[in-house]
Coordinates of C-alpha atoms and ligand atoms in Angstrom, one line a residue:
M601 CA -17.1 -21.1 6.5
E602 CA -19.4 -18.3 7.6
I603 CA -19.4 -14.9 5.8
V604 CA -20.1 -12.0 8.0
S605 CA -20.6 -8.5 6.6
T606 CA -22.0 -6.5 9.4
I607 CA -20.1 -5.2 12.5
R608 CA -23.0 -6.0 14.7
E609 CA -23.1 -9.6 13.8
M610 CA -19.3 -10.0 14.1
C611 CA -19.4 -8.4 17.5
S612 CA -22.1 -10.7 18.8
I613 CA -20.3 -13.8 17.4
S614 CA -17.1 -12.7 19.1
D615 CA -18.9 -12.1 22.4
E616 CA -20.4 -15.6 22.3
L617 CA -17.0 -17.2 21.4
R618 CA -15.3 -15.4 24.3
K619 CA -18.0 -16.4 26.7
G620 CA -17.5 -20.0 25.6
G621 CA -13.8 -19.7 26.4
K622 CA -12.7 -20.0 22.7
T623 CA -9.4 -18.6 21.5
I624 CA -10.0 -16.2 18.5
V625 CA -7.3 -15.7 16.0
L626 CA -7.5 -12.8 13.5
V627 CA -5.7 -12.4 10.2
P628 CA -6.3 -9.0 8.7
T629 CA -6.0 -8.7 4.9
M630 CA -7.0 -6.7 1.9
G631 CA -7.8 -9.8 -0.1
Y632 CA -6.6 -11.0 -3.5
F633 CA -5.0 -13.9 -1.7
H634 CA -1.7 -15.5 -2.5
E635 CA 0.4 -18.1 -0.7
G636 CA 1.7 -15.5 1.7
H637 CA -1.8 -14.8 3.0
L638 CA -2.6 -18.5 3.1
S639 CA 0.5 -19.1 5.3
L640 CA -0.8 -16.6 7.8
M641 CA -4.2 -18.4 7.8
G642 CA -2.5 -21.8 8.2
E643 CA -0.6 -20.5 11.2
G644 CA -3.8 -19.0 12.6
R645 CA -5.6 -22.4 12.2
K646 CA -3.0 -24.0 14.4
R647 CA -3.0 -21.3 17.1
G648 CA -6.6 -20.9 18.1
D649 CA -10.1 -22.4 18.2
V650 CA -11.7 -20.0 15.8
L651 CA -10.0 -18.4 12.8
V652 CA -11.3 -15.1 11.5
V653 CA -9.9 -13.5 8.4
S654 CA -10.9 -10.0 7.6
L655 CA -11.1 -8.8 4.0
F656 CA -11.3 -5.1 3.6
V657 CA -9.5 -2.8 1.2
N658 CA -9.0 0.0 3.6
P659 CA -9.2 3.4 1.9
T660 CA -7.6 5.4 4.8
Q661 CA -4.2 3.6 4.3
F662 CA -4.0 4.7 0.6
G663 CA -2.6 8.1 -0.1
E664 CA -3.8 10.4 -2.9
G665 CA -2.7 9.2 -6.3
E666 CA -2.1 5.6 -5.0
D667 CA -3.9 2.5 -6.2
Y668 CA -7.0 2.3 -4.0
E669 CA -9.4 2.3 -7.0
V670 CA -7.5 -0.3 -9.0
Y671 CA -6.3 -2.5 -6.1
P672 CA -7.0 -6.1 -7.2
R673 CA -10.2 -7.6 -6.0
D674 CA -11.7 -11.1 -6.6
F675 CA -14.1 -12.0 -3.9
S676 CA -15.2 -15.4 -5.2
R677 CA -11.7 -16.6 -5.6
D678 CA -10.7 -15.3 -2.1
K679 CA -13.8 -17.0 -0.7
S680 CA -12.8 -20.4 -2.0
L681 CA -9.1 -20.1 -1.0
A682 CA -10.1 -19.1 2.5
E683 CA -12.5 -21.9 2.8
G684 CA -9.9 -24.4 1.5
T685 CA -7.5 -23.1 4.2
G686 CA -9.8 -23.8 7.1
V687 CA -11.0 -20.3 7.8
D688 CA -14.1 -20.3 10.1
I689 CA -15.3 -16.7 9.5
L690 CA -14.6 -14.4 6.6
F691 CA -15.4 -10.9 7.9
V692 CA -16.1 -8.6 4.9
P693 CA -17.3 -5.2 6.2
T694 CA -18.5 -2.5 3.8
M695 CA -16.8 0.9 3.5
E696 CA -20.0 2.5 4.9
E697 CA -19.9 0.4 8.0
M698 CA -16.3 0.9 8.7
Y699 CA -16.3 4.7 8.0
P700 CA -19.8 6.0 8.2
E701 CA -20.5 9.6 7.5
G702 CA -19.1 11.8 10.3
Y703 CA -16.2 9.4 11.0
Q704 CA -13.4 11.3 12.6
T705 CA -11.3 9.2 15.0
F706 CA -7.8 8.0 14.1
V707 CA -5.1 6.1 15.9
E708 CA -1.6 7.3 15.3
V709 CA 1.8 5.8 16.3
E710 CA 4.2 8.7 16.1
R711 CA 8.0 8.5 15.7
L712 CA 8.0 5.0 14.3
T713 CA 5.9 6.0 11.3
E714 CA 8.0 9.0 10.2
S715 CA 10.7 7.1 8.4
M716 CA 11.0 4.4 5.7
E717 CA 7.5 3.8 4.4
G718 CA 6.1 6.7 6.3
R719 CA 8.5 9.1 4.6
F720 CA 7.0 8.2 1.2
R721 CA 3.5 7.5 2.4
P722 CA 2.9 10.0 5.1
T723 CA -0.8 9.1 5.8
H724 CA -0.4 5.3 5.3
F725 CA 0.3 4.0 8.9
R726 CA -2.4 6.2 10.4
G727 CA -4.9 4.4 8.2
V728 CA -3.3 1.0 9.0
T729 CA -3.3 1.5 12.8
T730 CA -6.9 2.9 12.7
V731 CA -8.3 0.0 10.8
V732 CA -6.4 -2.6 12.8
A733 CA -7.6 -1.0 16.1
K734 CA -11.2 -1.1 14.8
L735 CA -10.8 -4.7 13.7
F736 CA -9.4 -5.6 17.1
N737 CA -12.4 -3.9 18.8
I738 CA -14.9 -5.7 16.5
V739 CA -13.4 -9.2 16.3
R740 CA -11.8 -9.0 19.8
P741 CA -9.1 -11.6 18.9
H742 CA -6.7 -13.1 21.4
I743 CA -4.1 -13.5 18.7
A744 CA -3.5 -11.6 15.4
I745 CA -1.1 -12.6 12.7
F746 CA 0.8 -10.3 10.3
G747 CA 3.5 -10.9 7.7
E748 CA 7.1 -9.7 8.0
K749 CA 6.8 -8.6 4.3
D750 CA 5.3 -5.4 5.8
F751 CA 8.0 -5.3 8.4
Q752 CA 7.5 -1.7 9.6
Q753 CA 3.8 -2.3 9.8
L754 CA 4.4 -5.3 12.1
V755 CA 6.6 -3.2 14.4
V756 CA 4.2 -0.3 14.4
I757 CA 1.3 -2.6 15.3
R758 CA 3.3 -4.2 18.1
W759 CA 4.0 -0.8 19.5
M760 CA 0.3 0.3 19.2
V761 CA -0.8 -2.8 21.1
E762 CA 1.8 -2.2 23.8
D763 CA 1.1 1.5 24.1
L764 CA -2.7 1.2 24.2
N765 CA -2.7 -2.0 26.3
M766 CA -4.8 -3.8 23.7
G767 CA -4.0 -7.3 25.1
V768 CA -3.7 -9.0 21.7
E769 CA -0.8 -11.3 21.0
I770 CA 0.9 -10.3 17.8
I771 CA 2.6 -13.0 15.7
G772 CA 4.9 -12.2 12.7
M773 CA 5.3 -14.7 9.9
P774 CA 8.2 -14.9 7.4
I775 CA 8.0 -13.6 3.8
L776 CA 6.8 -16.1 1.3
R777 CA 8.5 -15.8 -2.1
E778 CA 7.9 -16.9 -5.7
R779 CA 10.2 -19.7 -6.8
D780 CA 12.6 -17.1 -8.3
G781 CA 12.7 -15.1 -5.1
L782 CA 10.3 -12.3 -5.8
A783 CA 8.3 -11.6 -2.6
M784 CA 4.7 -12.5 -3.1
S785 CA 2.4 -9.5 -3.3
S786 CA -1.1 -8.8 -4.6
R787 CA 0.5 -6.0 -6.6
N788 CA 2.9 -8.4 -8.5
Q789 CA 0.1 -9.1 -11.0
Y790 CA 0.4 -5.5 -12.3
L791 CA 3.9 -6.2 -13.6
T792 CA 4.5 -6.8 -17.3
P793 CA 6.9 -9.7 -18.0
D794 CA 9.8 -7.4 -18.5
Q795 CA 9.0 -5.5 -15.3
R796 CA 8.6 -8.8 -13.5
K797 CA 12.2 -9.7 -14.5
A798 CA 13.5 -6.3 -13.5
A799 CA 11.7 -6.6 -10.1
L800 CA 13.9 -9.6 -9.3
S801 CA 16.8 -7.2 -8.7
L802 CA 15.1 -6.3 -5.4
N803 CA 15.6 -9.8 -4.0
H804 CA 19.0 -10.2 -5.6
S805 CA 20.1 -7.0 -3.9
L806 CA 18.9 -8.3 -0.5
Q807 CA 20.8 -11.5 -1.1
K808 CA 23.9 -9.5 -1.8
A809 CA 23.3 -7.7 1.5
F810 CA 23.0 -11.0 3.3
Q811 CA 26.2 -12.3 1.7
L812 CA 28.1 -9.2 2.8
F813 CA 26.7 -9.5 6.3
R814 CA 27.7 -13.2 6.4
S815 CA 31.2 -12.4 5.3
G816 CA 31.6 -10.0 8.3
E817 CA 30.5 -6.6 6.9
R818 CA 28.8 -4.7 9.7
N819 CA 28.8 -1.2 8.3
P820 CA 25.3 -0.3 7.2
R821 CA 26.5 2.4 4.7
R822 CA 28.7 0.0 2.8
I823 CA 25.9 -2.7 2.6
I824 CA 23.3 -0.1 1.5
D825 CA 25.6 1.2 -1.3
A826 CA 26.2 -2.4 -2.6
V827 CA 22.4 -3.0 -2.5
K828 CA 21.7 0.1 -4.5
R829 CA 24.3 -0.8 -7.1
V830 CA 22.6 -4.1 -7.8
I831 CA 19.2 -2.4 -8.2
E832 CA 20.4 0.5 -10.2
V833 CA 21.6 -1.8 -13.0
E834 CA 17.9 -2.2 -13.9
G835 CA 16.9 0.9 -15.7
E836 CA 13.2 0.4 -15.0
V837 CA 13.6 0.3 -11.3
T838 CA 13.6 3.5 -9.2
I839 CA 14.6 3.2 -5.5
D840 CA 12.5 5.0 -2.9
Y841 CA 14.7 4.0 0.0
V842 CA 17.1 1.3 1.2
E843 CA 17.6 1.4 5.0
I844 CA 19.3 -0.7 7.6
R845 CA 17.8 -0.3 11.1
D846 CA 17.4 -2.0 14.5
A847 CA 15.0 -4.8 13.9
R848 CA 13.0 -4.1 17.1
T849 CA 12.9 -0.4 17.4
L850 CA 13.6 0.6 13.7
E851 CA 16.1 3.1 15.0
E852 CA 19.1 4.0 12.8
I853 CA 22.3 2.2 13.7
E854 CA 25.9 3.1 13.2
I855 CA 27.1 -0.5 13.2
I856 CA 25.2 -3.8 13.0
E857 CA 25.5 -5.7 16.3
D858 CA 23.7 -9.0 16.6
Q859 CA 20.8 -8.3 14.2
A860 CA 19.2 -5.7 12.0
I861 CA 16.6 -5.3 9.3
I862 CA 17.4 -4.2 5.8
A863 CA 14.3 -2.9 4.1
L864 CA 13.7 -1.3 0.7
A865 CA 11.0 0.1 -1.5
A866 CA 11.2 0.7 -5.2
K867 CA 9.0 1.5 -8.2
V868 CA 9.1 -0.8 -11.1
G869 CA 7.3 1.2 -13.8
K870 CA 4.3 2.4 -11.8
V871 CA 4.2 -0.5 -9.4
R872 CA 5.6 0.1 -6.0
L873 CA 7.2 -2.9 -4.3
I874 CA 8.7 -3.4 -0.9
D875 CA 10.9 -6.2 0.5
N876 CA 13.3 -6.8 3.4
V877 CA 15.5 -9.3 5.0
I878 CA 16.7 -9.8 8.6
L879 CA 20.4 -9.7 9.0
R880 CA 21.4 -12.1 11.7
E881 CA 23.8 -15.0 12.2
G882 CA 22.5 -18.5 11.8
Ligands
AMP1015 P1 -2.4 -7.3 2.5 O1 -3.6 -8.1 2.1 O2 -1.4 -7.0 1.5 O3 -2.7 -6.2 3.5 O4 -1.6 -8.4 3.5 C1 -2.2 -9.0 4.5 C2 -1.2 -9.7 5.4 O5 -0.4 -10.6 4.6 C3 -0.2 -8.7 6.0 O6 0.1 -9.0 7.3 C4 1.0 -8.9 5.1 O7 2.2 -8.6 5.7 C5 0.9 -10.4 4.8 N1 1.7 -10.7 3.6 C6 1.6 -10.1 2.4 N2 2.5 -10.6 1.5 C7 3.1 -11.6 2.2 C8 4.2 -12.5 1.9 N3 4.7 -12.6 0.6 N4 4.6 -13.4 2.8 C9 4.0 -13.4 4.0 N5 3.0 -12.6 4.4 C10 2.6 -11.7 3.5

């Protein structure tokens, strides 16, 4: 595995690969790898000739008072996990290279980013789309892989790629969970044992939503109320939002037709967690 830390080197490698007719797959990450990240890399390995994983804790997607400074980092562990998963190139740019002095260009997807995560993190998606657009320009992948864990992010990126004619195929991968159902996240390690137990209510509440859907409930309001009741039993968990929306457009819906997404965010102590499940038959 090659470690590349300058944009210039990454660009010239990509150019050569493209000239040689190789298919480049990119998995963008902020590091501190868990099985969820590795599943994206495993899929990337299968889909292309050259697998590039970027590791960059992107400051522009963190709001004021969020956890940018304390976001977990462990480069040597990440390096060996990536190597063991068959990554060809680990791209690790520095902050100064990505956002040099005088930097002032941002990519913004509008309506889609106003609700759900965007309501609680108003500058978040602007940072995400900007860094992903930059990574696409630097790595020039044919295919990029993202997790459904960050469902709104996946939809926003698909929209950006379509609107700006970026010509990158976007693949979404299912959420990987711990054995007890908690969605894997680099932030889970902040949880105390008691908080970890309380955090399970998020997955339990989504299971409840799924059961209701399976038994024929199609009214979003009633499902959302039931989900909130499951979470609110846990004193230590504060809900930011629980929403049911069209899975493709993220528009609000009056009634669930063939499929929808139920997504939520909540704080367990100081740790903010998100999770979701797709409601569809079969
Ligand atoms: P992050 O390093 O948190 O920015 O995540 C990098 C990529 O991994 C994103 O596309 C995430 O959606 C994805 N990801 C994070 N957690 C999971 C998970 N539990 N299962 C699948 N993919 C995930």
